[in-house]
PDB file of N, CA and C in Angstrom:
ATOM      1  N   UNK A   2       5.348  -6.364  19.347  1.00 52.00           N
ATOM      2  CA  UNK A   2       4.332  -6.333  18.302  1.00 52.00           C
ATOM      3  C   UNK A   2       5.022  -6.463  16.941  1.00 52.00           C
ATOM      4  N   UNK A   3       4.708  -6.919  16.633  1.00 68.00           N
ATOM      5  CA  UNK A   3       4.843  -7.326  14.801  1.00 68.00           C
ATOM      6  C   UNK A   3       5.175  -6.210  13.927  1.00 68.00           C
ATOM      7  N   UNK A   4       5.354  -6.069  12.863  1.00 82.00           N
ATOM      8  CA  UNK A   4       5.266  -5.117  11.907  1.00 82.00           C
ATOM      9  C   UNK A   4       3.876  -5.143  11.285  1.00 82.00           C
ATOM     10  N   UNK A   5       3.318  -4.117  10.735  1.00 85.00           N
ATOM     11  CA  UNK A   5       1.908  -3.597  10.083  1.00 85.00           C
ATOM     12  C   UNK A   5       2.156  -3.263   8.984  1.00 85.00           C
ATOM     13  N   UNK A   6       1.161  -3.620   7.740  1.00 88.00           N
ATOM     14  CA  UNK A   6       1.311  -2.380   7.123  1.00 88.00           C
ATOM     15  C   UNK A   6      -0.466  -1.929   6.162  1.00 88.00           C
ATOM     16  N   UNK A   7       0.236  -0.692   6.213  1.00 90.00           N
ATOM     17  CA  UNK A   7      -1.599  -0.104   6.596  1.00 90.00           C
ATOM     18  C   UNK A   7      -1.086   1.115   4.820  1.00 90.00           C
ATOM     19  N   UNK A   8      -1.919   0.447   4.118  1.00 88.00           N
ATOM     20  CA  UNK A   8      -2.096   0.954   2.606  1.00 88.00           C
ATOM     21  C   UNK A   8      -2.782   2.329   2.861  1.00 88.00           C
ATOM     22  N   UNK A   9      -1.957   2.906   1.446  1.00 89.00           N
ATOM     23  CA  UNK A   9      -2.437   4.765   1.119  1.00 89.00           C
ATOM     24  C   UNK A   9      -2.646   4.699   0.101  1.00 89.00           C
ATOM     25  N   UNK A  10      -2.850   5.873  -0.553  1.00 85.00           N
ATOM     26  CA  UNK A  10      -3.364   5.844  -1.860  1.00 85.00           C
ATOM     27  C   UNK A  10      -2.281   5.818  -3.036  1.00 85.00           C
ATOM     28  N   UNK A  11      -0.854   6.224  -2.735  1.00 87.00           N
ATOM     29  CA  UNK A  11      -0.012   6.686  -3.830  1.00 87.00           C
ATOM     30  C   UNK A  11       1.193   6.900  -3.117  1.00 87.00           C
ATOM     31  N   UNK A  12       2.597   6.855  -3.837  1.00 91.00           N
ATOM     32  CA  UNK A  12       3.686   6.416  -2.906  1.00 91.00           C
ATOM     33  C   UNK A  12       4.145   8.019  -2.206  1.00 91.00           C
ATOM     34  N   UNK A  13       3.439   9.247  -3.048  1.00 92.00           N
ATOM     35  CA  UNK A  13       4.000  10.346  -2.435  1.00 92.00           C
ATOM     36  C   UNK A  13       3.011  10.509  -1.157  1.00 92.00           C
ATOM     37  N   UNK A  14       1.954  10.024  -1.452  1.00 92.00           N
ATOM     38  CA  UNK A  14       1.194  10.236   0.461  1.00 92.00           C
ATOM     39  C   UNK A  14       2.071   9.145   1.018  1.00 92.00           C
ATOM     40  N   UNK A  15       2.535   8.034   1.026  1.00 93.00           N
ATOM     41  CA  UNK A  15       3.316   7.015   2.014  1.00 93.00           C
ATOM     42  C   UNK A  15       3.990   8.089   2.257  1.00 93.00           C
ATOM     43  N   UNK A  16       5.028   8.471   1.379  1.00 95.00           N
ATOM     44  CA  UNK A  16       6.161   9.498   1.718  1.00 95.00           C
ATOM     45  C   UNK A  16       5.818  10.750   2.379  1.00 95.00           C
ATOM     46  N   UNK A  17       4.959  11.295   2.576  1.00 95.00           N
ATOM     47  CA  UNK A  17       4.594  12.202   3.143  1.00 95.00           C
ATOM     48  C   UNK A  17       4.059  11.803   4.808  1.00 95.00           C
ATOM     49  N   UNK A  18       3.379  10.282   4.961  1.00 94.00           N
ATOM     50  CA  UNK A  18       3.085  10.340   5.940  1.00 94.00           C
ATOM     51  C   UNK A  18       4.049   9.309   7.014  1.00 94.00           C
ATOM     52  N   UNK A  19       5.504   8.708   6.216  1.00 95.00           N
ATOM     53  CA  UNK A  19       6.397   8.777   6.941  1.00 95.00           C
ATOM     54  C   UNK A  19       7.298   9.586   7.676  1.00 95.00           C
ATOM     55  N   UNK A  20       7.108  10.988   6.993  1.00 96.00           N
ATOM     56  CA  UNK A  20       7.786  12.366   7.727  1.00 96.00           C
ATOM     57  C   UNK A  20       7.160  12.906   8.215  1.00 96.00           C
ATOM     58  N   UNK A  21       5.830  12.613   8.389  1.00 95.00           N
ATOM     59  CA  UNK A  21       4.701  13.244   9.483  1.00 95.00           C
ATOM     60  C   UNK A  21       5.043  12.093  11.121  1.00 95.00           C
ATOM     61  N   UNK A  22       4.991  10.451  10.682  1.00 94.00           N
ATOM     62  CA  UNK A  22       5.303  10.053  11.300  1.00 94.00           C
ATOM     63  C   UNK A  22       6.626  10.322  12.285  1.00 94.00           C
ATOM     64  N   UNK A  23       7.709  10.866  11.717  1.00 95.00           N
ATOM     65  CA  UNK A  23       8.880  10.592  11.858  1.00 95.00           C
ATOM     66  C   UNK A  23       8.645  11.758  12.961  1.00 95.00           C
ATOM     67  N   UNK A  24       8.434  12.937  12.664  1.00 94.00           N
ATOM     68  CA  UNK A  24       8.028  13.923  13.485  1.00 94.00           C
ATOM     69  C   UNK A  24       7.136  13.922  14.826  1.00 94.00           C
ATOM     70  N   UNK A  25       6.500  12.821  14.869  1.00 93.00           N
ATOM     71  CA  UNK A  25       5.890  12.041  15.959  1.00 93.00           C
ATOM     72  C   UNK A  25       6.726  11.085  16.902  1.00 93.00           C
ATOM     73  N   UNK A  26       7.750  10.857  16.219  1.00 94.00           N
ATOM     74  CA  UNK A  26       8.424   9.964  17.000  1.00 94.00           C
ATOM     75  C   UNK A  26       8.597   8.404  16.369  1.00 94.00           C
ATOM     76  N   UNK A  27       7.400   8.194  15.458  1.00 93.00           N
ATOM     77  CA  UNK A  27       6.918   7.145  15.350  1.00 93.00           C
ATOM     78  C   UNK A  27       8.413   6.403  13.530  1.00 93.00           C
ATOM     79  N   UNK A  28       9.043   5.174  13.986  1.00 94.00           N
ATOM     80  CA  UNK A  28       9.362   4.746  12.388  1.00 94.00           C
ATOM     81  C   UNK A  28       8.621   3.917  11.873  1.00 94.00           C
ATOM     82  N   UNK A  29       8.641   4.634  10.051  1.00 94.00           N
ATOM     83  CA  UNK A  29       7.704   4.003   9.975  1.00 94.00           C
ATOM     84  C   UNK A  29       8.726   3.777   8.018  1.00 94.00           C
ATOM     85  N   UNK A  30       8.355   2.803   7.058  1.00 94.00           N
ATOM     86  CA  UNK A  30       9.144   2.537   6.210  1.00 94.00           C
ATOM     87  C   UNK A  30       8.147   2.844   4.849  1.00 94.00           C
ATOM     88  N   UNK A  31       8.787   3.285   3.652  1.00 94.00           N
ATOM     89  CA  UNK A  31       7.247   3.172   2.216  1.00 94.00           C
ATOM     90  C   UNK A  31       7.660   1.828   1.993  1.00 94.00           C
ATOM     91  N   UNK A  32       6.411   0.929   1.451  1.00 91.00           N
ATOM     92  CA  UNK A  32       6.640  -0.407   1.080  1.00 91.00           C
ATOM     93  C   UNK A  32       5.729  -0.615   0.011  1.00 91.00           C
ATOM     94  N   UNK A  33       5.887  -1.460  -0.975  1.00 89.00           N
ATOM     95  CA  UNK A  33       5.078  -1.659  -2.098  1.00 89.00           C
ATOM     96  C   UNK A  33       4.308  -2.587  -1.977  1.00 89.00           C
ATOM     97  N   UNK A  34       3.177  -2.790  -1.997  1.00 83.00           N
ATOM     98  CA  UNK A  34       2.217  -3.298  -1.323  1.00 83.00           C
ATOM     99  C   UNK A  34       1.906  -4.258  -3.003  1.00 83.00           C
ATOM    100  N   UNK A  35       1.955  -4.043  -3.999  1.00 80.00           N
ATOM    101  CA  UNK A  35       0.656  -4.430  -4.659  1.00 80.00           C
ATOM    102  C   UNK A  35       1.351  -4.105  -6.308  1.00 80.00           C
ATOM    103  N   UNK A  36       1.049  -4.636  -7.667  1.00 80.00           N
ATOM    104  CA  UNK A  36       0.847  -4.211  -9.149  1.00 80.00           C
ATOM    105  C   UNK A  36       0.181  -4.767  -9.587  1.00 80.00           C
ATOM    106  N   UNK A  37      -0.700  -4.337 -10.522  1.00 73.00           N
ATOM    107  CA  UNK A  37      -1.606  -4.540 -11.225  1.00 73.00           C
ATOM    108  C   UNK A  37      -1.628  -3.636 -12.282  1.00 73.00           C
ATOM    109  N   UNK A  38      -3.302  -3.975 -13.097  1.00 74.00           N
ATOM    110  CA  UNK A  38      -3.745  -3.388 -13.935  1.00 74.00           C
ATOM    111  C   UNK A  38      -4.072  -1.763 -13.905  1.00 74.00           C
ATOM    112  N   UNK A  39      -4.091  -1.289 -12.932  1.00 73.00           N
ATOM    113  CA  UNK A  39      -4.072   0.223 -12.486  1.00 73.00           C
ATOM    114  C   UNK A  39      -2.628   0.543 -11.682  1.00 73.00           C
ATOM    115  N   UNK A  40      -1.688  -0.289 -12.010  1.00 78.00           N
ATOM    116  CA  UNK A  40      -0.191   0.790 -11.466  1.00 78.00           C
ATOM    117  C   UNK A  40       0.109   0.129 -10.574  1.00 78.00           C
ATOM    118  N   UNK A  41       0.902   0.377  -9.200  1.00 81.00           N
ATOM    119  CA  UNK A  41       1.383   0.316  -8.138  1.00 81.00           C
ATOM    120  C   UNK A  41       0.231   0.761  -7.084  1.00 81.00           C
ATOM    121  N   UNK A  42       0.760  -0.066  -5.788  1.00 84.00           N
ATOM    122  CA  UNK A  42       0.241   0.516  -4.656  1.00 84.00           C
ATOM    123  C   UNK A  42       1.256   0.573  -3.688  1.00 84.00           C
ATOM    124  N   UNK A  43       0.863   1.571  -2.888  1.00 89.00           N
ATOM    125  CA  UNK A  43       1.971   1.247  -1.817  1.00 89.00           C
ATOM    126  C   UNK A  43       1.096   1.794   0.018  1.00 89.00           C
ATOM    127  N   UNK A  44       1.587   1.639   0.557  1.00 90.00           N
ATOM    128  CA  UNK A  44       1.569   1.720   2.036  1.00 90.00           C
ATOM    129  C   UNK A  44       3.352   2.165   2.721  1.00 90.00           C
ATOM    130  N   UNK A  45       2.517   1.668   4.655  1.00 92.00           N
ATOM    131  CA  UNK A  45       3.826   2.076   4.810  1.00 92.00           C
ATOM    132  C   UNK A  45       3.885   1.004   6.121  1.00 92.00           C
ATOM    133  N   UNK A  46       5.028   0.622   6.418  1.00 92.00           N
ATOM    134  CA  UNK A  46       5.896  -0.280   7.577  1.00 92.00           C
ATOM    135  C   UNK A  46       6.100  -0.014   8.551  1.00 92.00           C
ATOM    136  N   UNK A  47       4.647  -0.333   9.277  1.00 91.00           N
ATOM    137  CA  UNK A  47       5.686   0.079  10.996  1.00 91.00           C
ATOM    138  C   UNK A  47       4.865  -0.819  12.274  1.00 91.00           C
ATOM    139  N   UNK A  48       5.658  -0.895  13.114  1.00 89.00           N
ATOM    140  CA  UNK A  48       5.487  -1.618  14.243  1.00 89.00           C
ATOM    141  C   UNK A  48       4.381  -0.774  15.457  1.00 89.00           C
ATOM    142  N   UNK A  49       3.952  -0.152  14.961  1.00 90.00           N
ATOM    143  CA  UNK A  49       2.944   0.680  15.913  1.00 90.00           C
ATOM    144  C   UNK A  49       1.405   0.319  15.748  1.00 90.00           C
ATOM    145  N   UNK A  50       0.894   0.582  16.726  1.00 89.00           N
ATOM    146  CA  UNK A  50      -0.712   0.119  16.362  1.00 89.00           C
ATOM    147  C   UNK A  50      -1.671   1.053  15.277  1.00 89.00           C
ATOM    148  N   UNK A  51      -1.700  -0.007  14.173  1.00 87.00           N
ATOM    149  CA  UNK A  51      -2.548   1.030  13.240  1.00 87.00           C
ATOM    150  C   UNK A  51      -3.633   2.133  13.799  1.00 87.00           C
ATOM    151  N   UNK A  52      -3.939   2.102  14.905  1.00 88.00           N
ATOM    152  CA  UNK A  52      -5.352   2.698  15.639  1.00 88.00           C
ATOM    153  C   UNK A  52      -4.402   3.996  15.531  1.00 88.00           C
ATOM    154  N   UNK A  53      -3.524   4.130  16.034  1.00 90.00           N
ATOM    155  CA  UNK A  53      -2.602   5.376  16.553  1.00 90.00           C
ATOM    156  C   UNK A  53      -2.168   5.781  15.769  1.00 90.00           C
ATOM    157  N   UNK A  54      -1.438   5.304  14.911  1.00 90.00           N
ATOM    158  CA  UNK A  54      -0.890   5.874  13.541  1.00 90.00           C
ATOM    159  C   UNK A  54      -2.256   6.453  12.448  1.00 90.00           C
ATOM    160  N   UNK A  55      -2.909   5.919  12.194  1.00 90.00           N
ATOM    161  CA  UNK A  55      -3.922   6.216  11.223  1.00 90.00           C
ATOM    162  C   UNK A  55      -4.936   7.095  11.877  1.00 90.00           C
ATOM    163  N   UNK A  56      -4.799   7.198  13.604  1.00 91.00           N
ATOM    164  CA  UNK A  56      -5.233   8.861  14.161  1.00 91.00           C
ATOM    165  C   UNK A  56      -4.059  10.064  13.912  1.00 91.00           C
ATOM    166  N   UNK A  57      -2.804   9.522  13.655  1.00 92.00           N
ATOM    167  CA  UNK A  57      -1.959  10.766  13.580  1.00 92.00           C
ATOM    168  C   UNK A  57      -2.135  11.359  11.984  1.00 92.00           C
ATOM    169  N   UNK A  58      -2.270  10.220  11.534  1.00 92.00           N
ATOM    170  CA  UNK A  58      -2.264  10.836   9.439  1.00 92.00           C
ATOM    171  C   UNK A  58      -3.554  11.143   9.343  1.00 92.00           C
ATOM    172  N   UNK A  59      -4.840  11.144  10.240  1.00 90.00           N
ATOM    173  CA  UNK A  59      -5.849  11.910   9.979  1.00 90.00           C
ATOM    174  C   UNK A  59      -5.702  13.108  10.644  1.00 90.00           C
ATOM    175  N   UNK A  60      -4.965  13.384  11.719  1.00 90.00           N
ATOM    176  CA  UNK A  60      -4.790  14.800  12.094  1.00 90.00           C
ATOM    177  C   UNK A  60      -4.328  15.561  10.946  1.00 90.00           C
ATOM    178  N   UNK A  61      -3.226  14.965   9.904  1.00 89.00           N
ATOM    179  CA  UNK A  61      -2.909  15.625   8.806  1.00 89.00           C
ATOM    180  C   UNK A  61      -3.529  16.075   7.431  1.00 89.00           C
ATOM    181  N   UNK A  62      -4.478  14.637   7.194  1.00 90.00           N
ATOM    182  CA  UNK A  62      -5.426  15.673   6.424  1.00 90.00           C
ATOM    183  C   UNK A  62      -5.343  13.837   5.260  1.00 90.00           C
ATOM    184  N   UNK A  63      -4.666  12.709   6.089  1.00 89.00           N
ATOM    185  CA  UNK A  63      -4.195  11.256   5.193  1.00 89.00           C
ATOM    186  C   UNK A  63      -5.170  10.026   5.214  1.00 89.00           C
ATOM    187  N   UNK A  64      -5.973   9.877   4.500  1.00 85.00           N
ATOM    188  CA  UNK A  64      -6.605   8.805   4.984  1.00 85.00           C
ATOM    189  C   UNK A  64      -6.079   7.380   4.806  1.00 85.00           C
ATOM    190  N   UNK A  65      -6.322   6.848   5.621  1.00 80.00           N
ATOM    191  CA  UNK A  65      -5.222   5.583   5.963  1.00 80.00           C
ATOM    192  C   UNK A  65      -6.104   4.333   5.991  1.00 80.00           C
ATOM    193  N   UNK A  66      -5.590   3.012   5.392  1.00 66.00           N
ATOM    194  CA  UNK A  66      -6.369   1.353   5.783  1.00 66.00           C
ATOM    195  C   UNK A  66      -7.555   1.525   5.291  1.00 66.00           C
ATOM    196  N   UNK A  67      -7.763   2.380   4.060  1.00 55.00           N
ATOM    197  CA  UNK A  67      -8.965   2.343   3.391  1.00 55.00           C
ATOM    198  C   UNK A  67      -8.340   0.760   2.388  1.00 55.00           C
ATOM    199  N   UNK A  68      -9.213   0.041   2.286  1.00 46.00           N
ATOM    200  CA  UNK A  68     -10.034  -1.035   1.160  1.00 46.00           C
ATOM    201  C   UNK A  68      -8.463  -1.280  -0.480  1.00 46.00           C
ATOM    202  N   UNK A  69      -7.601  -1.596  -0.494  1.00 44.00           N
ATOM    203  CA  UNK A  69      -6.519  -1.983  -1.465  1.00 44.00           C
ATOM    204  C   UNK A  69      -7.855  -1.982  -2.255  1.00 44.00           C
ATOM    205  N   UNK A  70      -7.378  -1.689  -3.559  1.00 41.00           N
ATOM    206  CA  UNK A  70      -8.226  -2.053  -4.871  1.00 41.00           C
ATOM    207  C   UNK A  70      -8.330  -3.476  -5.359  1.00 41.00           C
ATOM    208  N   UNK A  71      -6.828  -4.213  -4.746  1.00 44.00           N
ATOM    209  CA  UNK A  71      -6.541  -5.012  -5.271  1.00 44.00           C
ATOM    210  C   UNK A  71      -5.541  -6.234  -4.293  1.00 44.00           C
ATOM    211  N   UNK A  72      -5.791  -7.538  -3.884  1.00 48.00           N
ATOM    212  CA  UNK A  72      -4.883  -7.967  -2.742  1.00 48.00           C
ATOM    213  C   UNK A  72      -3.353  -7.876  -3.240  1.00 48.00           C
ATOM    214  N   UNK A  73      -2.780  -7.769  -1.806  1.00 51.00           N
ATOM    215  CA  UNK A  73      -1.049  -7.457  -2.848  1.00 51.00           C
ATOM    216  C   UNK A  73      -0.651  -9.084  -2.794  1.00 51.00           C
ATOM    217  N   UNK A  74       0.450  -9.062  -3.925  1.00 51.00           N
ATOM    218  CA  UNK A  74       1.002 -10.675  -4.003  1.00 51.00           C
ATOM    219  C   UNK A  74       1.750 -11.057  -3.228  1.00 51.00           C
ATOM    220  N   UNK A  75       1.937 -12.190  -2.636  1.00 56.00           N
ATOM    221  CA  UNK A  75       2.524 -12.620  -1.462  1.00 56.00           C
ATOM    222  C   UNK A  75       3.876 -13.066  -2.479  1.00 56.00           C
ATOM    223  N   UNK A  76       4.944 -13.372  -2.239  1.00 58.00           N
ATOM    224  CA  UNK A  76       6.244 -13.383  -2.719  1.00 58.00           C
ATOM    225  C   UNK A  76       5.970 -15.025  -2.694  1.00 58.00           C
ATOM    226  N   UNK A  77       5.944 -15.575  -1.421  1.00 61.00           N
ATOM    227  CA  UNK A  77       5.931 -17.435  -1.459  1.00 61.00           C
ATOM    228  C   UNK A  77       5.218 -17.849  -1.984  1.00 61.00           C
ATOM    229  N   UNK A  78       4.114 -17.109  -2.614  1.00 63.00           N
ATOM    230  CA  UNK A  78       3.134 -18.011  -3.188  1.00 63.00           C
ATOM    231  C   UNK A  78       3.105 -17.729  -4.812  1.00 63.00           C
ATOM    232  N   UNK A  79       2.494 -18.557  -5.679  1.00 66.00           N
ATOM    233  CA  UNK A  79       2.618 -18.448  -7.209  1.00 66.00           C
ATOM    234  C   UNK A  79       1.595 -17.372  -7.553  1.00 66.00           C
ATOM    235  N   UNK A  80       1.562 -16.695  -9.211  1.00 64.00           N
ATOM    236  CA  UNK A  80       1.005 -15.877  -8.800  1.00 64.00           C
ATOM    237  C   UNK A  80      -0.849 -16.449  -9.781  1.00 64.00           C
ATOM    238  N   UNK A  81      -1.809 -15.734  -9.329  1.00 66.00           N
ATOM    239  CA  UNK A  81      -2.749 -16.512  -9.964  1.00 66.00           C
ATOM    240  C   UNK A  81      -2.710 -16.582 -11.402  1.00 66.00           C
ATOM    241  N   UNK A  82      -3.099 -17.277 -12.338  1.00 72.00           N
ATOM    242  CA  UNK A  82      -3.383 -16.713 -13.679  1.00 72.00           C
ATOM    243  C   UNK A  82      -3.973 -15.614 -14.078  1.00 72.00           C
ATOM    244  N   UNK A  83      -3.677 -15.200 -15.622  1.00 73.00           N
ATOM    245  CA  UNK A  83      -3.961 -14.276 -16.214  1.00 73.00           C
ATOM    246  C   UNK A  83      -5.282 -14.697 -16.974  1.00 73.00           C
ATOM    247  N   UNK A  84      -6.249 -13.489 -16.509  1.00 76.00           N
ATOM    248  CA  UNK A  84      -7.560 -13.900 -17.223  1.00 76.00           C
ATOM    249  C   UNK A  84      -6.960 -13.885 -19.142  1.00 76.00           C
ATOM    250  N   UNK A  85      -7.688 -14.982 -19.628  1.00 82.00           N
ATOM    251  CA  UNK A  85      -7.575 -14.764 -21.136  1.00 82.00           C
ATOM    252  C   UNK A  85      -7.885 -13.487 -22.310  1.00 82.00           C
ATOM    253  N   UNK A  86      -7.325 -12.888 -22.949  1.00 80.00           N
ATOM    254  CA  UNK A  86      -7.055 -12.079 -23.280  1.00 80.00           C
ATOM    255  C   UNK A  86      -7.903 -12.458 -24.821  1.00 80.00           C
ATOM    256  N   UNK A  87      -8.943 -11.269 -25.502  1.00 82.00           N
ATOM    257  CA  UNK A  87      -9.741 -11.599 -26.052  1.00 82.00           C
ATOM    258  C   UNK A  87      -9.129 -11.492 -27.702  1.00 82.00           C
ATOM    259  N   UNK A  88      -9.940 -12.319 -28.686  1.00 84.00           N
ATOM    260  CA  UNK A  88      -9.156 -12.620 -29.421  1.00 84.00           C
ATOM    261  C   UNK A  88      -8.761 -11.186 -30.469  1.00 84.00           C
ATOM    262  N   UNK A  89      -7.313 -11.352 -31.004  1.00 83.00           N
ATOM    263  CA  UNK A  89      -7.252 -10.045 -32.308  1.00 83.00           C
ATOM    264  C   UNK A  89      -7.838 -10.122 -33.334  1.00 83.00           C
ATOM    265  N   UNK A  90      -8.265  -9.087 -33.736  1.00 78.00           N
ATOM    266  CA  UNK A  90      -8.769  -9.267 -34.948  1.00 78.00           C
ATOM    267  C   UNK A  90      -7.759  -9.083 -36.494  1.00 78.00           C
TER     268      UNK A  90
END
C-alpha cells in the first residue's frame, strides 16, 4: 500500500498523534501539507489504512481527514496566481 496522508488541525496534534500512533505500533511521519493565507497546515505520513488510523486518533480524543481549508500545493506543478490586490490609497 502506498503512503497516505490524512490532515489535522495544527502541527502539535500531528505530533501528538504520531506518538499515539507510535504506541500502537503503527509509523507514522508530521508532513506539511499546505500555506496559505491562514498559516500552515499539516497532517501526518503513513502507510496504513486511514480507516484504522483515524479509529485509533479518535479513541484519543483527534479528529482526523476532516475537509483541508485549503488544497495543499503540489511541488511539480506551478503555483496558481495571486488574486489582485486592491488598490492603495
Amino acid at each position: 500500500m502506498g503512503n497516505t496522508i490524512i490532515p489535522l488541525r495544527s502541527y502539535t496534534e500531528a505530533r501528538k498523534a504520531v506518538r499515539i500512533l507510535a504506541g500502537n505500533g503503527i509509523r507514522a511521519s508530521v508532513t506539511k501539507t499546505g500555506t496559505g493565507r491562514y498559516g500552515c497546515t499539516f497532517g501526518i505520513r503513513t502507510s496504513e489504512p486511514p480507516a484504522l488510523v483515524c479509529a485509533i486518533l479518535a479513541g484519543a480524543g483527534i479528529r482526523c481527514g476532516d475537509r483541508m481549508p485549503f488544497p495543499p500545493h503540489d511541488p511539480g506543478q506551478p503555483r496558481p496566481p495571486r488574486p489582485p490586490r486592491p488598490p492603495r490609497r
